[in-house]
Short mmCIF file of C-alpha atoms and ligand atoms in Angstrom, two decimals:
data_model
loop_
_atom_site.label_atom_id
_atom_site.label_comp_id
_atom_site.label_asym_id
_atom_site.label_seq_id
_atom_site.Cartn_x
_atom_site.Cartn_y
_atom_site.Cartn_z
CA MET A 1 93.29 152.70 127.09
CA ASP A 2 91.30 149.74 128.35
CA LEU A 3 93.03 147.18 130.08
CA TYR A 4 89.87 145.36 131.14
CA GLY A 5 89.81 141.60 130.64
CA ARG A 6 93.43 141.45 129.51
CA ASP A 7 95.71 138.36 130.48
CA LEU A 8 99.38 139.27 132.01
CA LEU A 9 101.87 136.44 131.43
CA CYS A 10 104.52 138.54 130.73
CA THR A 11 105.46 142.23 130.52
CA GLN A 12 106.72 142.12 127.16
CA ASP A 13 103.14 141.36 125.83
CA TRP A 14 102.07 144.77 126.82
CA ALA A 15 102.62 147.94 125.32
CA ILE A 16 104.86 150.43 127.03
CA GLU A 17 101.75 152.83 127.49
CA GLU A 18 99.99 150.03 129.30
CA LEU A 19 102.86 148.96 131.77
CA GLU A 20 103.00 152.70 132.51
CA ALA A 21 99.24 152.99 133.11
CA VAL A 22 99.91 150.29 135.78
CA LEU A 23 102.86 151.96 137.35
CA GLU A 24 101.08 155.43 137.43
CA LEU A 25 98.18 153.97 139.20
CA ALA A 26 100.31 151.57 141.48
CA VAL A 27 101.90 154.70 142.71
CA LYS A 28 98.82 156.73 143.48
CA MET A 29 97.46 153.56 145.23
CA LYS A 30 100.69 153.52 147.40
CA ARG A 31 100.66 157.39 148.17
CA ASP A 32 96.83 157.16 149.33
CA ARG A 33 96.64 153.67 150.30
CA PHE A 34 93.13 153.22 151.70
CA SER A 35 91.37 155.99 149.96
CA ASP A 36 87.90 155.54 149.18
CA ARG A 37 88.72 155.74 145.66
CA TRP A 38 90.10 152.28 145.63
CA THR A 39 88.25 150.19 148.36
CA SER A 40 85.24 149.24 145.98
CA ILE A 41 87.03 148.75 142.81
CA LEU A 42 86.56 144.87 143.37
CA LYS A 43 83.49 145.06 145.45
CA HIS A 44 81.80 141.66 145.64
CA LYS A 45 84.55 140.10 143.06
CA THR A 46 86.77 137.17 143.82
CA PHE A 47 90.14 136.75 142.60
CA LEU A 48 91.06 133.08 142.26
CA MET A 49 94.72 132.08 142.97
CA PHE A 50 95.93 128.66 141.93
CA PHE A 51 99.25 127.85 143.45
CA TYR A 52 101.25 124.87 142.36
CA ASN A 53 104.31 126.12 144.23
CA PRO A 54 104.57 127.80 147.79
CA SER A 55 105.00 131.58 148.12
CA VAL A 56 104.98 134.27 150.98
CA ARG A 57 104.97 137.52 148.90
CA THR A 58 102.76 136.28 146.02
CA ARG A 59 100.04 134.98 148.02
CA GLN A 60 99.92 137.46 151.01
CA SER A 61 100.19 140.48 148.40
CA PHE A 62 97.46 139.26 146.25
CA GLU A 63 95.15 138.58 149.27
CA ALA A 64 96.07 141.90 150.78
CA ALA A 65 95.49 143.50 147.24
CA ALA A 66 91.85 142.04 146.99
CA THR A 67 91.06 142.96 150.48
CA GLU A 68 91.98 146.61 149.82
CA LEU A 69 90.19 146.81 146.79
CA GLY A 70 87.00 145.61 148.55
CA GLY A 71 87.21 142.15 147.15
CA HIS A 72 88.47 138.61 148.16
CA ALA A 73 91.10 136.36 147.20
CA GLN A 74 90.40 132.52 147.15
CA PHE A 75 93.38 130.21 147.66
CA LEU A 76 93.64 127.02 145.47
CA GLU A 77 95.97 124.29 145.16
CA PRO A 78 96.17 121.23 142.60
CA LYS A 79 95.15 118.89 145.66
CA SER A 80 91.94 120.97 146.21
CA MET A 81 90.99 120.38 142.78
CA ARG A 82 90.71 117.16 140.39
CA LEU A 83 92.35 118.06 137.24
CA LYS A 84 93.34 115.69 134.47
CA THR A 85 97.30 115.23 134.49
CA ALA A 86 99.61 113.24 132.39
CA THR A 87 98.95 110.40 134.64
CA THR A 88 95.76 110.82 136.37
CA ALA A 89 91.98 111.15 134.95
CA GLY A 90 90.16 114.13 135.77
CA GLU A 91 88.83 117.47 134.57
CA THR A 92 90.30 119.37 131.47
CA ILE A 93 91.55 122.86 131.60
CA GLU A 94 88.96 123.69 129.31
CA ASP A 95 86.34 122.93 131.76
CA ALA A 96 87.98 123.99 134.81
CA ALA A 97 88.70 127.44 133.10
CA LYS A 98 85.19 127.77 131.92
CA VAL A 99 83.72 127.11 135.28
CA MET A 100 86.03 129.17 137.37
CA SER A 101 85.31 132.12 134.76
CA ARG A 102 81.69 132.04 136.13
CA TYR A 103 82.95 132.52 139.57
CA GLY A 104 85.82 134.58 139.69
CA ALA A 105 86.63 137.98 138.24
CA GLY A 106 90.42 136.84 137.75
CA LEU A 107 92.55 133.90 137.93
CA GLY A 108 96.18 134.00 139.06
CA ILE A 109 98.46 130.88 138.37
CA ARG A 110 101.70 129.89 140.06
CA ILE A 111 103.86 127.24 138.48
CA LEU A 112 107.46 126.76 138.61
CA GLU A 113 110.53 124.35 138.80
CA ASP A 114 109.43 121.04 139.90
CA LYS A 115 106.03 121.32 138.90
CA ILE A 116 106.71 121.09 135.27
CA PRO A 117 108.22 118.48 133.19
CA TYR A 118 110.20 120.67 130.94
CA TYR A 119 110.88 124.34 130.71
CA GLY A 120 107.97 126.04 128.66
CA ALA A 121 105.33 123.79 130.25
CA GLY A 122 104.04 126.31 132.69
CA GLN A 123 103.74 128.95 129.98
CA GLU A 124 101.85 126.48 127.93
CA LEU A 125 99.51 125.86 130.95
CA LEU A 126 98.94 129.36 131.29
CA GLU A 127 98.09 130.00 127.78
CA GLU A 128 95.94 126.97 127.82
CA TYR A 129 93.77 128.68 130.80
CA ALA A 130 94.10 131.89 128.79
CA ARG A 131 92.41 129.89 125.73
CA TRP A 132 89.23 128.98 127.73
CA ALA A 133 88.90 131.47 130.44
CA ASP A 134 86.57 134.46 129.85
CA ILE A 135 88.55 136.20 132.76
CA PRO A 136 92.22 137.62 132.90
CA ILE A 137 94.70 135.09 133.55
CA ILE A 138 97.55 136.68 135.70
CA SER A 139 100.89 134.76 136.09
CA MET A 140 101.84 134.77 139.80
CA ALA A 141 105.26 133.55 138.60
CA HIS A 142 105.62 130.67 135.92
CA ASP A 143 108.73 128.96 134.56
CA LYS A 144 109.28 131.73 131.99
CA PHE A 145 107.95 135.04 133.49
CA HIS A 146 107.00 136.83 136.75
CA PRO A 147 105.28 140.14 135.35
CA CYS A 148 104.16 141.31 138.69
CA GLN A 149 107.61 140.91 140.09
CA GLY A 150 109.17 142.83 137.06
CA LEU A 151 106.71 145.51 137.72
CA ALA A 152 107.22 145.86 141.41
CA ASP A 153 111.22 146.08 140.71
CA VAL A 154 110.84 149.00 138.26
CA MET A 155 108.52 150.88 140.73
CA GLY A 156 111.04 150.36 143.54
CA LEU A 157 113.85 151.67 141.21
CA ARG A 158 112.21 154.71 140.09
CA GLU A 159 111.12 155.43 143.87
CA HIS A 160 114.97 155.41 144.56
CA MET A 161 116.68 156.53 141.19
CA GLY A 162 114.03 158.33 139.31
CA ASP A 163 114.23 157.60 135.75
CA VAL A 164 116.03 154.40 135.16
CA ARG A 165 116.71 155.22 131.49
CA GLY A 166 120.57 155.23 130.86
CA LYS A 167 121.35 153.31 134.26
CA LYS A 168 123.36 150.22 134.13
CA LEU A 169 121.48 146.79 135.73
CA LEU A 170 123.97 144.02 136.16
CA LEU A 171 121.97 140.85 136.54
CA THR A 172 124.44 138.11 137.91
CA TRP A 173 123.87 134.50 138.62
CA GLY A 174 124.23 134.00 142.39
CA SER A 175 125.62 130.79 144.27
CA GLY A 176 123.32 128.59 146.05
CA ALA A 177 121.37 125.16 146.51
CA LEU A 178 118.00 126.40 145.57
CA ALA A 179 117.91 125.46 141.78
CA ARG A 180 115.62 128.42 141.05
CA SER A 181 113.67 128.99 137.91
CA TRP A 182 114.42 131.89 135.35
CA SER A 183 111.07 133.40 135.80
CA SER A 184 112.12 136.60 138.14
CA VAL A 185 115.55 136.99 136.21
CA GLN A 186 114.00 137.00 132.44
CA GLU A 187 111.19 139.26 133.51
CA ALA A 188 113.76 141.75 134.95
CA LEU A 189 115.80 141.45 131.66
CA LEU A 190 112.59 142.30 129.56
CA ILE A 191 111.21 145.09 131.44
CA SER A 192 114.48 146.81 132.27
CA SER A 193 115.81 146.94 128.71
CA ARG A 194 112.53 148.17 127.78
CA LEU A 195 112.53 151.03 130.04
CA GLY A 196 116.03 152.15 128.78
CA MET A 197 118.30 150.48 130.89
CA ASP A 198 121.95 149.21 129.85
CA VAL A 199 122.03 145.53 130.90
CA THR A 200 124.78 143.21 131.71
CA VAL A 201 124.19 139.50 132.12
CA ALA A 202 126.80 137.55 134.29
CA CYS A 203 126.76 133.86 134.63
CA PRO A 204 129.09 130.85 134.68
CA GLU A 205 129.20 128.73 131.32
CA GLY A 206 126.23 126.64 131.04
CA TYR A 207 123.87 128.94 132.62
CA ASP A 208 122.39 130.61 129.50
CA LEU A 209 118.85 132.01 129.88
CA ASP A 210 116.11 131.47 127.23
CA PRO A 211 117.66 132.43 123.82
CA TRP A 212 114.18 134.28 122.94
CA VAL A 213 114.63 136.37 126.27
CA ILE A 214 118.16 137.48 125.58
CA GLU A 215 117.56 138.25 122.03
CA THR A 216 114.42 140.28 122.92
CA THR A 217 116.40 142.10 125.65
CA ARG A 218 119.06 142.57 123.13
CA THR A 219 116.58 144.20 120.64
CA ASN A 220 114.92 146.27 123.65
CA CYS A 221 118.30 147.84 124.26
CA GLU A 222 118.99 148.64 120.86
CA VAL A 223 115.59 150.31 120.24
CA ASN A 224 116.26 152.43 123.13
CA GLY A 225 119.89 153.28 122.01
CA ARG A 226 121.32 151.31 125.03
CA THR A 227 124.04 148.37 125.59
CA PHE A 228 123.51 144.69 126.25
CA ASP A 229 126.35 142.72 127.34
CA SER A 230 127.11 139.12 128.84
CA THR A 231 129.93 137.83 130.47
CA HIS A 232 131.09 134.75 132.46
CA ASP A 233 133.25 136.66 134.84
CA PRO A 234 131.80 136.94 138.29
CA VAL A 235 133.27 140.48 139.03
CA ALA A 236 133.69 142.36 135.49
CA GLY A 237 130.26 143.40 135.25
CA TYR A 238 130.08 145.11 138.48
CA GLU A 239 132.10 147.89 136.67
CA GLY A 240 129.91 150.74 136.63
CA ALA A 241 126.67 149.15 137.80
CA ASP A 242 123.78 151.52 139.11
CA VAL A 243 121.69 148.34 139.93
CA VAL A 244 122.98 144.71 141.03
CA TYR A 245 120.48 142.01 140.94
CA SER A 246 122.17 138.72 142.19
CA ARG A 247 120.14 135.59 141.96
CA ASN A 248 120.63 131.86 141.54
CA TRP A 249 119.24 130.20 138.65
CA VAL A 250 119.26 126.61 137.18
CA THR A 251 121.35 125.66 134.05
CA SER A 252 120.03 125.22 130.52
CA ASN A 253 120.01 121.39 130.87
CA ALA A 254 118.04 121.46 133.95
CA TYR A 255 115.03 119.18 132.89
CA VAL A 256 116.02 115.48 131.73
CA ASP A 257 113.29 112.54 130.99
CA GLY A 258 110.53 114.67 132.15
CA ALA A 259 111.80 116.23 135.48
CA LEU A 260 113.70 118.80 136.89
CA GLN A 261 117.34 117.29 137.85
CA LYS A 262 117.26 119.09 141.33
CA GLN A 263 119.93 117.29 142.95
CA ALA A 264 122.28 117.21 139.71
CA GLU A 265 121.54 121.00 139.46
CA ILE A 266 122.68 121.72 143.15
CA GLU A 267 125.79 119.80 142.74
CA ILE A 268 126.76 121.63 139.40
CA ALA A 269 125.82 125.12 141.01
CA MET A 270 128.27 123.98 144.11
CA GLN A 271 131.15 123.69 141.60
CA HIS A 272 130.91 127.42 141.05
CA THR A 273 132.61 129.49 143.50
CA GLY A 274 133.17 133.49 143.77
CA TRP A 275 129.53 134.03 142.74
CA THR A 276 128.44 135.67 145.99
CA CYS A 277 127.41 139.47 145.75
CA SER A 278 129.47 141.07 148.38
CA ALA A 279 130.46 144.74 149.29
CA ASP A 280 133.80 144.34 147.77
CA LYS A 281 132.11 143.64 144.34
CA MET A 282 129.39 146.30 145.04
CA ALA A 283 132.16 148.69 145.62
CA LYS A 284 133.34 148.59 141.93
CA GLY A 285 130.10 149.82 140.89
CA ASN A 286 128.41 153.36 140.79
CA ASN A 287 127.13 153.10 144.35
CA PRO A 288 124.89 150.41 143.17
CA TYR A 289 121.42 149.46 144.54
CA PHE A 290 120.93 146.02 145.50
CA ILE A 291 117.59 144.22 144.27
CA HIS A 292 116.44 140.68 144.43
CA PRO A 293 112.46 139.56 144.26
CA MET A 294 113.18 137.44 147.50
CA PRO A 295 113.27 134.99 149.38
CA VAL A 296 116.99 135.88 149.41
CA ASP A 297 119.64 133.06 149.97
CA ARG A 298 121.90 134.92 152.27
CA GLY A 299 125.27 133.80 152.36
CA ASN A 300 125.11 132.48 148.92
CA GLU A 301 123.44 134.64 146.57
CA VAL A 302 124.39 137.68 148.44
CA THR A 303 126.11 138.78 151.83
CA ASP A 304 124.18 139.61 154.78
CA GLU A 305 126.09 142.87 154.59
CA VAL A 306 124.84 143.73 151.35
CA ALA A 307 121.22 142.29 151.58
CA SER A 308 120.62 144.28 154.80
CA GLY A 309 122.57 147.47 153.85
CA PRO A 310 121.78 150.81 153.01
CA ARG A 311 121.65 150.13 149.27
CA SER A 312 119.49 147.35 149.58
CA ILE A 313 115.86 148.03 148.55
CA ILE A 314 114.51 144.38 148.54
CA VAL A 315 111.85 145.07 150.97
CA ASP A 316 110.51 148.42 149.41
CA ILE A 317 110.33 146.15 146.29
CA ALA A 318 108.26 143.50 147.93
CA GLU A 319 106.03 146.14 149.28
CA ASN A 320 105.38 147.29 145.88
CA ARG A 321 104.18 143.75 144.89
CA LEU A 322 100.80 144.74 146.66
CA HIS A 323 100.75 148.08 144.90
CA VAL A 324 101.22 146.82 141.45
CA GLN A 325 99.17 143.93 141.87
CA LYS A 326 96.31 146.26 142.90
CA ALA A 327 96.84 148.26 139.95
CA ILE A 328 96.78 145.33 137.50
CA MET A 329 93.50 144.02 139.32
CA ALA A 330 91.83 147.38 139.15
CA LEU A 331 92.58 147.86 135.63
CA THR A 332 92.02 144.27 134.27
CA MET A 333 89.15 143.12 136.50
CA GLY A 334 87.75 146.24 138.29
CA SER A 335 84.89 148.62 138.13
CA THR A 336 86.79 151.91 137.79
N1 LIG B 1 109.21 137.15 144.73
C1 LIG B 1 108.20 136.38 144.90
O1 LIG B 1 107.51 135.81 144.22
O2 LIG B 1 107.98 135.79 146.28
P1 LIG B 1 107.09 134.49 146.98
O3 LIG B 1 107.82 133.30 146.10
O4 LIG B 1 107.45 134.60 148.15
O5 LIG B 1 105.76 134.47 146.35
#
């Protein structure tokens, strides 16, 4: 299998064997973190990181990953470039992508929530870079997907549960005023269903996710002989859950007139009570693990008791971002 040069915008774009190759290498890299086997894979190479939105884990884990592979990660923001936009003159993506390909071994892009005029615009931007660049384009979270997070989620679940096949994931909307994008939860639906989990989505009315993601998740479940359910009840989905993922996200009408309606989204979210993941609700499950991509909105998406409790594996998963990203970079950009 040759993954050299491949873009990664969504795990659904890669074959199962390709995702397993990443996970297998990530496990080895975690087990033997500073082995000489890994420390020259990106020697003299630069990973360009283009952030439209802030980050803790993604920036730090990609920088650490590049360092541990013997390379370097360069932090870029829109203000550090002069790109053409809908309202300003500047360099086209075609020109920027072609030039960046002469410098970097790969290009990561993060573009979320308030930096896009409509849902799907982030995906289109990444696709445009992928069209013109000669180097891999890696999503560092965009409006639709967060593939590195999805892979880290699965790696963490396997560490704690073994094979996830046949286990039930409850992915539930969580209260809060953060008006978060759909990227992490949509990626989690796709990869967990692909790897054989039963999936239940719980959210208030009006919070439907991308219909393509829901249909693809349903199909993934069918292919694996597993179940897919959805509910608007904040408690029912906990029944029999092996894993609970509680996260806030925006409604399906969050973009109006070319902008995210953040204040309106916050006000709508505040009308929905009873959607905090709590110990009482977790007790209805099958002693479930709690997962979340972080940063966690404690007290809203989940109680402190659950987020810091013995079944929470959020920090292990955050660590795994480093290991899966090292594996992705090694396989798509490295000299192996
Ligand atoms: N999970 C995640 O992507 O975290 P950051 O937003 O801090 O990068």
